[in-house]
Tab-separated table of C-alpha atoms in Angstrom:
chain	number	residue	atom	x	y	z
A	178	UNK	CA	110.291	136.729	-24.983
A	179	UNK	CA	112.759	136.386	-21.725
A	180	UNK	CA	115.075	139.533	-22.340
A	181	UNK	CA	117.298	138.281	-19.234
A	182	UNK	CA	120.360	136.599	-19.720
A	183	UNK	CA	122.254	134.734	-17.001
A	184	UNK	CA	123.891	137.415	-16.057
A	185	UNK	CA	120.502	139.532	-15.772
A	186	UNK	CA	119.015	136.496	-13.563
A	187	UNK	CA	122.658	136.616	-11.489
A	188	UNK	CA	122.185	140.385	-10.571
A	189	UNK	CA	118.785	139.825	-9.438
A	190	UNK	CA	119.368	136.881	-7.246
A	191	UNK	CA	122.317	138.610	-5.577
A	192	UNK	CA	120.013	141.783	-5.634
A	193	UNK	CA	116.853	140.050	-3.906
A	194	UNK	CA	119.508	138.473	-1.261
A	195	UNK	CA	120.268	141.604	-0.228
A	196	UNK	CA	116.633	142.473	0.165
A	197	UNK	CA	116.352	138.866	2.062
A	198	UNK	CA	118.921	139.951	4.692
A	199	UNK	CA	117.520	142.604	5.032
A	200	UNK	CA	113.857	141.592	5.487
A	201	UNK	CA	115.641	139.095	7.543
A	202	UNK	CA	117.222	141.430	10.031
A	203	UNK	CA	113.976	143.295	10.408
A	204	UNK	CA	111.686	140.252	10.983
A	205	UNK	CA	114.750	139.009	13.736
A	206	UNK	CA	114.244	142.252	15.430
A	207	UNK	CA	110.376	141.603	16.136
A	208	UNK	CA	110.813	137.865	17.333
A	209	UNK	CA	113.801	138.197	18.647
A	210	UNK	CA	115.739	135.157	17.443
A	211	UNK	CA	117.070	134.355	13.937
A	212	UNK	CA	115.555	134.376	10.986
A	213	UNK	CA	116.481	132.734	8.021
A	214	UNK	CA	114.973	134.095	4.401
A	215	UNK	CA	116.370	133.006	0.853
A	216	UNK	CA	115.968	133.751	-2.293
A	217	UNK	CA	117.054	130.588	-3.902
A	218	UNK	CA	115.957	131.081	-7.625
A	219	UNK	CA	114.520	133.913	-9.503
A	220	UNK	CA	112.702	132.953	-13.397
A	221	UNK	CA	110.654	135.503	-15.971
A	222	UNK	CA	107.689	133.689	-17.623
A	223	UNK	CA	105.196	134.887	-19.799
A	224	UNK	CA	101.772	135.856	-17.942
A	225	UNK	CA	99.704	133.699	-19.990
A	226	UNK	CA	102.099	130.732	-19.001
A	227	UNK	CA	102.122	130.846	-15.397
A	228	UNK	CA	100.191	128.269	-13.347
A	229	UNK	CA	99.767	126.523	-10.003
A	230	UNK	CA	103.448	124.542	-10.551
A	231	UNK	CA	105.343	127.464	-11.288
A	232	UNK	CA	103.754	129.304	-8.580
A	233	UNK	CA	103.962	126.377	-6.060
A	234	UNK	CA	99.958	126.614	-5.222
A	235	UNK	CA	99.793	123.083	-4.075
A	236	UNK	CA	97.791	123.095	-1.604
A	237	UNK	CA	95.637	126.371	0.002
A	238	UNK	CA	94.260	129.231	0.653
A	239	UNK	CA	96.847	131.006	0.478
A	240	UNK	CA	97.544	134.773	1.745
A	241	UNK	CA	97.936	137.510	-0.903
A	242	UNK	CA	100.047	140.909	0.146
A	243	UNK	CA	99.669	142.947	-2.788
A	244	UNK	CA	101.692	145.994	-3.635
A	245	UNK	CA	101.947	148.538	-6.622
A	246	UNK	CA	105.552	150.084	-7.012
A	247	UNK	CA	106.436	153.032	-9.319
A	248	UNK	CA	109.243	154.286	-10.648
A	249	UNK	CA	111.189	153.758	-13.626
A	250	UNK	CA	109.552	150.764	-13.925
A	251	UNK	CA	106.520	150.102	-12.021
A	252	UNK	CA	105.016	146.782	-10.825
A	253	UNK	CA	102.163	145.030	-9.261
A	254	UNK	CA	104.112	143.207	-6.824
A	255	UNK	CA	102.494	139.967	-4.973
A	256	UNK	CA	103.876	138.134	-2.303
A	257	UNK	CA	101.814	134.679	-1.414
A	258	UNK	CA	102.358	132.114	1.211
A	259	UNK	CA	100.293	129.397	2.070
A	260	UNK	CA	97.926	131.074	4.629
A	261	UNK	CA	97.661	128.168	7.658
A	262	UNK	CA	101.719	128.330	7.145
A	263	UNK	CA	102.172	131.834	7.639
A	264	UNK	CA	99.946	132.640	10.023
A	265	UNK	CA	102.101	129.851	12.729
A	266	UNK	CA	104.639	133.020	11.227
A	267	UNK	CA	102.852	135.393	12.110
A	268	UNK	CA	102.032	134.150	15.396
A	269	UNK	CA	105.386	134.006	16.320
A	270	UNK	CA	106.065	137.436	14.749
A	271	UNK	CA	103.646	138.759	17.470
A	272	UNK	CA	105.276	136.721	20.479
A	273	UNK	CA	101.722	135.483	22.046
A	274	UNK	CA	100.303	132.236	22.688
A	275	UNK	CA	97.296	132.880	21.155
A	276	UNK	CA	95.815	130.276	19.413
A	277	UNK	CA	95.115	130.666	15.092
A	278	UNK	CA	90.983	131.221	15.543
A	279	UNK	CA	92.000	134.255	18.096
A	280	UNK	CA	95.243	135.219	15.752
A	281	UNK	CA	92.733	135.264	12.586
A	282	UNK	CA	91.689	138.730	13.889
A	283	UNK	CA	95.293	140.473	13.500
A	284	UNK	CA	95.392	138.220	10.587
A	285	UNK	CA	94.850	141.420	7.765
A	286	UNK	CA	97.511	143.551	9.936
A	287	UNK	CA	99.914	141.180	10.660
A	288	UNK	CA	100.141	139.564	7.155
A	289	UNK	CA	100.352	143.150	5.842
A	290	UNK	CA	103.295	143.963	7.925
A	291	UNK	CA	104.920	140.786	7.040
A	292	UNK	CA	104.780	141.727	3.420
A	293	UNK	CA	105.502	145.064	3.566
A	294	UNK	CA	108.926	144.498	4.956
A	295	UNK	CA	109.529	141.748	2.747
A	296	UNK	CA	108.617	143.705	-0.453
A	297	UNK	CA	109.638	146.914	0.666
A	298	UNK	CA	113.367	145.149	1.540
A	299	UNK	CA	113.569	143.642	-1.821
A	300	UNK	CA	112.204	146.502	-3.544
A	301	UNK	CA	114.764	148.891	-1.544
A	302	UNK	CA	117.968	146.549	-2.141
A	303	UNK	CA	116.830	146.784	-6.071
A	304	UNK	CA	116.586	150.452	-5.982
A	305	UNK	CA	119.729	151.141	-4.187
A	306	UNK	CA	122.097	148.677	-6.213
A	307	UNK	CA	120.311	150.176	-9.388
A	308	UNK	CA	120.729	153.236	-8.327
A	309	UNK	CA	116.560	154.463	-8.387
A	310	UNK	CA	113.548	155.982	-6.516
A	311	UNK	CA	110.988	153.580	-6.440
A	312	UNK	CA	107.417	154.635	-5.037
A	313	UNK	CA	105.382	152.248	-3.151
A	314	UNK	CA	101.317	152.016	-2.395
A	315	UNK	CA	100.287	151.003	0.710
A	316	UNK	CA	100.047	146.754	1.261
A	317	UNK	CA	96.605	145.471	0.634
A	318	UNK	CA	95.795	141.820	2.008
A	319	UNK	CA	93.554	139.332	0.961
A	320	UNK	CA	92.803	135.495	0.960
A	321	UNK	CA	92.137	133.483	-2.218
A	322	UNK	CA	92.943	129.960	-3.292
A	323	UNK	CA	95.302	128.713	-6.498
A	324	UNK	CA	92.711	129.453	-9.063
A	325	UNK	CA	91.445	132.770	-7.675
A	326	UNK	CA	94.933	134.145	-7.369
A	327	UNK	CA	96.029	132.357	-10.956
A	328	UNK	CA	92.673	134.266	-12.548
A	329	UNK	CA	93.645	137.976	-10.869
A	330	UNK	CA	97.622	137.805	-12.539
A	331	UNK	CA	96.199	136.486	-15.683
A	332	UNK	CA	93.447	139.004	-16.037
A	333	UNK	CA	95.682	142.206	-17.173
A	334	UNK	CA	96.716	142.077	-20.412
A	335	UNK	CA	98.894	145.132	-20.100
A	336	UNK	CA	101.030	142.997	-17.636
A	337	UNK	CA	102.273	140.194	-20.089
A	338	UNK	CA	105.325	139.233	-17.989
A	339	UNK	CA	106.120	138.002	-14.361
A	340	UNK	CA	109.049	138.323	-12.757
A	341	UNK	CA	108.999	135.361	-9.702
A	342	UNK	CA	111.028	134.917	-6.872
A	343	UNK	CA	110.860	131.978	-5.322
A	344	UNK	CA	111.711	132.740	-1.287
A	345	UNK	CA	112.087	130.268	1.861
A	346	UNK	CA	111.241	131.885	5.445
A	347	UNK	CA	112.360	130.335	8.310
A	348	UNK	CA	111.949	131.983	12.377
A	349	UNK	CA	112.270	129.567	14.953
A	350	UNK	CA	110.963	126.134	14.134
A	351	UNK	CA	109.236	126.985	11.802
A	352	UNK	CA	109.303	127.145	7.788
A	353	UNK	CA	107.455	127.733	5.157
A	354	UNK	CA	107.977	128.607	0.784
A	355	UNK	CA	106.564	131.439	-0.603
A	356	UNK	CA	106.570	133.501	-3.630
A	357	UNK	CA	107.316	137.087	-4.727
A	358	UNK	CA	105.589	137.690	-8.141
A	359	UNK	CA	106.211	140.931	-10.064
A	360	UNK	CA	103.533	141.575	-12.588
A	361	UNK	CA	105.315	143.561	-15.351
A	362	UNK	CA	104.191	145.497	-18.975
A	363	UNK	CA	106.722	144.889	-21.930
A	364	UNK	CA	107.843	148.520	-21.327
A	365	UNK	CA	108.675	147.893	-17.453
A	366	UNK	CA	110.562	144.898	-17.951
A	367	UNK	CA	112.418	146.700	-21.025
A	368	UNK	CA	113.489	149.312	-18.718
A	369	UNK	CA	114.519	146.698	-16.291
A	370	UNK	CA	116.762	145.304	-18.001
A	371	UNK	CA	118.324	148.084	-19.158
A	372	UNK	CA	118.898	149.401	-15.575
A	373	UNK	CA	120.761	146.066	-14.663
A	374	UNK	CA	122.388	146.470	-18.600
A	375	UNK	CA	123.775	149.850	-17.286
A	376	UNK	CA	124.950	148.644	-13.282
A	377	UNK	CA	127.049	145.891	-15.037
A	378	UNK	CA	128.616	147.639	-17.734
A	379	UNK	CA	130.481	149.393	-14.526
A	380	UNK	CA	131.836	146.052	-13.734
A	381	UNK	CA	132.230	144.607	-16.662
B	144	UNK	CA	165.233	139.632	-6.466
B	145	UNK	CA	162.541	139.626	-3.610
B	146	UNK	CA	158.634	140.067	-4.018
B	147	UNK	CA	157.145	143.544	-3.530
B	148	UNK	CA	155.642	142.527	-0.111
B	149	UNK	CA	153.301	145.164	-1.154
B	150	UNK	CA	151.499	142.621	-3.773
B	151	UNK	CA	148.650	141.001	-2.032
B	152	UNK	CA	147.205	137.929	-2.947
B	153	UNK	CA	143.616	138.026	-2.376
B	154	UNK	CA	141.071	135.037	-2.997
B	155	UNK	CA	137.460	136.272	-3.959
B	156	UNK	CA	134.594	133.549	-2.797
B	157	UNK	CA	131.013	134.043	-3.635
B	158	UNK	CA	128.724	131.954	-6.035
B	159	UNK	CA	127.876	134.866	-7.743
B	160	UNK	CA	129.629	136.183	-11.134
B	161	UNK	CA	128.402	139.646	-10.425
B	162	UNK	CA	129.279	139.606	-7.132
B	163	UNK	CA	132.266	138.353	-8.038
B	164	UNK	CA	132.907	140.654	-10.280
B	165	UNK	CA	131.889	143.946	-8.376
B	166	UNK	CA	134.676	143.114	-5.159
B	167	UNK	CA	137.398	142.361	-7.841
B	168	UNK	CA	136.922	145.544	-9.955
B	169	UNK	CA	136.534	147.771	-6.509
B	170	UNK	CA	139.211	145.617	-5.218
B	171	UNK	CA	142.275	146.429	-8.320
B	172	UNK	CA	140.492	150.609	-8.855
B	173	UNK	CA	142.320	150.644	-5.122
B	174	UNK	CA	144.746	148.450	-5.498
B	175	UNK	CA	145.637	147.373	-8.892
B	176	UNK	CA	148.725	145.487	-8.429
B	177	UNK	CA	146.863	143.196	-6.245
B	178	UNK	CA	147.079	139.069	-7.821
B	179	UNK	CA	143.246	138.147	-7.662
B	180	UNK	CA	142.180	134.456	-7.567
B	181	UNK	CA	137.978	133.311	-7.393
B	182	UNK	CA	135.924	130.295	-6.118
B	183	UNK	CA	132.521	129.961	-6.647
B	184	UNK	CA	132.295	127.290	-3.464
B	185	UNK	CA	133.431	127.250	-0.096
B	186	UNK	CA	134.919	123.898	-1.079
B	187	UNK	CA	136.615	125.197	-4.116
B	188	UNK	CA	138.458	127.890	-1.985
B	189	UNK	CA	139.564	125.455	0.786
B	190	UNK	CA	141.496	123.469	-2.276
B	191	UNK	CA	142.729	126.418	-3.559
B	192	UNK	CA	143.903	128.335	-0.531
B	193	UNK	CA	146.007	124.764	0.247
B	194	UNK	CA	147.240	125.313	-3.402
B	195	UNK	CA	148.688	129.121	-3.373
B	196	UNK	CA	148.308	130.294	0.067
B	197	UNK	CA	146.091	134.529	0.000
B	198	UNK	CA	147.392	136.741	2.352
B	199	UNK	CA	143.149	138.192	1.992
B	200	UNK	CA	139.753	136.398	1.132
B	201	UNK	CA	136.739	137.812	0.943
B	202	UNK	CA	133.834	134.834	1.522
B	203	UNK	CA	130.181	134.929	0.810
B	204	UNK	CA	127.718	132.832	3.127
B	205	UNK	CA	125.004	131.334	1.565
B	206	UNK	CA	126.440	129.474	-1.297
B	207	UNK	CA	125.857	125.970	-2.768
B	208	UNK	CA	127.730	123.088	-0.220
B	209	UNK	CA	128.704	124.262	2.833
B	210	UNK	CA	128.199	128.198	4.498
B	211	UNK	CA	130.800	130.364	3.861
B	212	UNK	CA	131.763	130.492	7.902
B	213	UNK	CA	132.511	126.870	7.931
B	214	UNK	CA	134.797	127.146	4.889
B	215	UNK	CA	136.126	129.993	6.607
B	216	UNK	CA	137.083	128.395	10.088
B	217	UNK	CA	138.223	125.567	8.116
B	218	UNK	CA	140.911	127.510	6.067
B	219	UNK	CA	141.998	129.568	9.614
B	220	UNK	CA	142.125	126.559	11.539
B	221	UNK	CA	144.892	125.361	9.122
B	222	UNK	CA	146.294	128.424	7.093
B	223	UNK	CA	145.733	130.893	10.815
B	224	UNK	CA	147.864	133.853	8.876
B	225	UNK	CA	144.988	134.540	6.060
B	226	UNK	CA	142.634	137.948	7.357
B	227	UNK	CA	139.456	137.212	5.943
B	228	UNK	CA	136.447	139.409	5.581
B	229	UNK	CA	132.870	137.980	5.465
B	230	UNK	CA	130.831	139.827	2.845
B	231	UNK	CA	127.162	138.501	2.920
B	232	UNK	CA	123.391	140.066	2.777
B	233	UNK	CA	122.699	138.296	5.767
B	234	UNK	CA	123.313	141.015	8.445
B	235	UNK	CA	122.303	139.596	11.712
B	236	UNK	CA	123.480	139.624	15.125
B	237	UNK	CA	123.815	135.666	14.999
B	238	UNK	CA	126.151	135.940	11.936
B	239	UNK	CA	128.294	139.226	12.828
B	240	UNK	CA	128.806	136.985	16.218
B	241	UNK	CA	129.898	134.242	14.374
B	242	UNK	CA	132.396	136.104	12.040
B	243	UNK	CA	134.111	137.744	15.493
B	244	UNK	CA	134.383	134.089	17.220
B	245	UNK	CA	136.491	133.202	13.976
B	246	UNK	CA	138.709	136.469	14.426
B	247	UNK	CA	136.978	137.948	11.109
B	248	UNK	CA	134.756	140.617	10.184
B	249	UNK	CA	131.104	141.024	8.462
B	250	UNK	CA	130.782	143.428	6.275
B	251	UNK	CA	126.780	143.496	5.101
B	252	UNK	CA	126.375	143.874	0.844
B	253	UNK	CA	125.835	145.013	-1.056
B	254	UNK	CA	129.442	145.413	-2.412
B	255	UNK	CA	129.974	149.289	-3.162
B	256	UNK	CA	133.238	150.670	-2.642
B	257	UNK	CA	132.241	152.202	0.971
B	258	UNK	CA	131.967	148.493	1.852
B	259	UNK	CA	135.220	147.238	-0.024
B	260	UNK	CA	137.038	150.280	2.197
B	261	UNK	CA	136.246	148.829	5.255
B	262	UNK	CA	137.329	145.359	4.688
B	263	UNK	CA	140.596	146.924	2.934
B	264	UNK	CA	141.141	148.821	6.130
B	265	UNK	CA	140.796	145.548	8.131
B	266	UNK	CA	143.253	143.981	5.633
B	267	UNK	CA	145.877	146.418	5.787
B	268	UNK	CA	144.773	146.797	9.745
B	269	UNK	CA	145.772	143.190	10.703
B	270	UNK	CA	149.258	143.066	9.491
C-alpha cells in the first residue's frame, strides 16, 4: 500500500521544511515578529484508515482551508487547525485588538490567507526541489467538526490515499498543531513517488 | 611530505540523509578532493569536531537536541578557526541575525548548487 520508503518520507520532510520557512518568513512579515512553523513528521495512510487520532481532531470545530493543486500529480489539499486556536492566530496576523466575536467577521478571509501561504509555500518548495509546475485553485474556507471533516476525505473513492503533514505554528505567544492533508488517487501518488525516485537518483 | 593545504576538511551537519546527501555530492562535483565527515546532531558534531578538527561545516537548525546555532557557537567558542555556514529553511531576519552575531553566514535551502556556491565562496573567502 505505502509506496514511500524512508528515504521517500526523508525528502518530503526536508521538502515541507522548506515550505515551513518559507510560510514562516511570509507570516513574520505580516506580524512583524518571529514565527516559528515545523513540520515535524510527515506519514501516508490509506483513506479508509484515517480517523480523528491520526488527524489530531481532539477537540473542535475546527477550520478547513481547502485547496485543489494540479500538475503532474494533482491533489485536494486540506489544511485544518482547531478553529478557537487559530483564530487568537489570526488575530494577531491582523495586528488589532479586536476581540474573537468582532474577528469572526474577517474570519473566512483571514483563515483563507493563512492557508494559502501555508499551502501555496509547501506546495512551491515541492515543485521547485522536484523540479514541476504545479497549478493551484483558489482557497475555499469552511468550518466543520472531527466527524464532518473525517466524512468529506472519506467520501471520494478515487482518492484512496492521504498524504499528512503534521505542522506546529507558533507567532508570538501563541501556539497551536495543525494538519496538512493531501488527498491523493493511486495514479497521483504513483507519480509522486517517482518524481522524488528521479530527484534522488541525482544524489545518490 | 606536507599535506596539500588545498584538501579541506569539511563536516556536513543536518538530520537529514537527503540533505545530507545533496551538500556532499554538490560539495566533491566542485571540489572532489575535499575529506567529507557527517553528523546527524548538533551534539554529534561538537564530539566530532573535538575529535578531527574541519577547516568548514555546514550546520542545519532545526534538528533533534539542541538548534544548530547553539552547536555552532559552541564549536567557535572553542575551535574559533572553523568558517561555518548555516544552511537551514528557516530564512528569517531573527535567524540570519543570529548567524552574523556568531561571525557565520545563512544560506536559506534548499541545497542546489547556486546555494552550495555561496557558502564555498565564504569558505574560500575567510582564509
Amino acid at each position: 500500500m505505502n509506496q514511500l520508503n524512508e528515504l521517500h518520507i526523508d525528502a518530503l520532510v526536508e521538502i515541507f521544511s522548506i515550505g515551513a520557512g518559507r510560510a514562516a518568513l511570509s507570516l513574520s512579515e505580516i506580524v512583524s515578529d518571529e514565527v516559528r512553523i515545523s513540520v515535524p513528521s510527515v506519514q501516508v495512510i490509506s483513506t479508509k484508515n484515517i480517523n480523528s487520532t491520526s488527524l489530531s481532531l481532539s477537540c473542535g470545530p475546527f477550520g478547513a482551508v481547502t485547496q485543489h493543486f494540479s500538475g503532474p500529480f494533482n491533489a485536494e489539499t486540506v489544511l485544518l487547525f482547531n478553529e478557537e486556536q487559530a483564530l487568537k492566530i489570526v488575530s494577531d496576523m491582523m495586528g488589532s485588538q479586536m476581540s474573537l466575536g468582532e474577528l469572526a467577521q474577517f474570519e473566512h478571509e483571514a483563515m483563507c490567507e493563512l492557508g494559502n501561504i501555508i499551502l501555496n509555500a509547501c506546495l512551491s518548495a515541492m515543485a521547485d526541489v522536484l523540479n514541476f509546475t504545479l497549478e493551484s485553485s483558489l482557497p475555499h474556507y469552511t468550518v466543520a467538526s472531527a466527524d464532518e471533516i473525517l466524512h468529506r476525505l472519506k467520501k471520494n473513492a478515487n482518492q484512496p490515499y492521504v498524504l499528512v503533514l503534521h505542522i506546529d505554528l507558533a507567532i508570538e505567544k501563541r501556539s497551536t498543531a495543525g494538519n496538512l492533508v493531501f488527498l491523493l488517487s493511486s495514479t497521483s501518488l504513483t507519480n509522486l513517488v517517482h518524481h522524488i525516485d528521479h530527484f534522488l537518483s541525482n544524489f545518490a | 611530505m606536507f599535506a596539500d593545504s588545498s584538501i579541506k576538511k569539511l563536516l556536513i551537519v543536518d538530520d537529514s540523509k537527503v540533505s545530507r546527501m545533496l551538500i556532499r555530492t554538490h560539495i566533491l562535483a566542485q571540489h572532489p578532493d575535499w575529506i567529507i565527515s557527517e553528523a546527524i546532531s548538533g551534539e554529534e558534531a561538537i564530539t566530532l569536531v573535538d575529535n578531527d578538527l574541519p577547516d568548514y561545516c555546514t550546520m542545519d537548525i532545526n534538528m533533534p537536541g539542541i538548534p544548530g546555532t547553539d552547536a555552532a557557537e559552541r564549536i567557535l567558542a572553542k575551535h574559533p578557526s572553523i568558517k561555518i555556514v548555516i544552511f537551514s529553511a528557516n530564512i528569517q531576519e531573527a535567524h540570519h541575525k543570529r548567524a552574523r552575531s556568531l561571525g557565520t553566514i545563512l544560506v536559506a535551502k534548499p541545497v542546489t548548487e547556486k546555494s552550495i556556491v555561496l557558502a564555498i565562496n565564504y569558505f574560500i573567502d575567510s582564509e
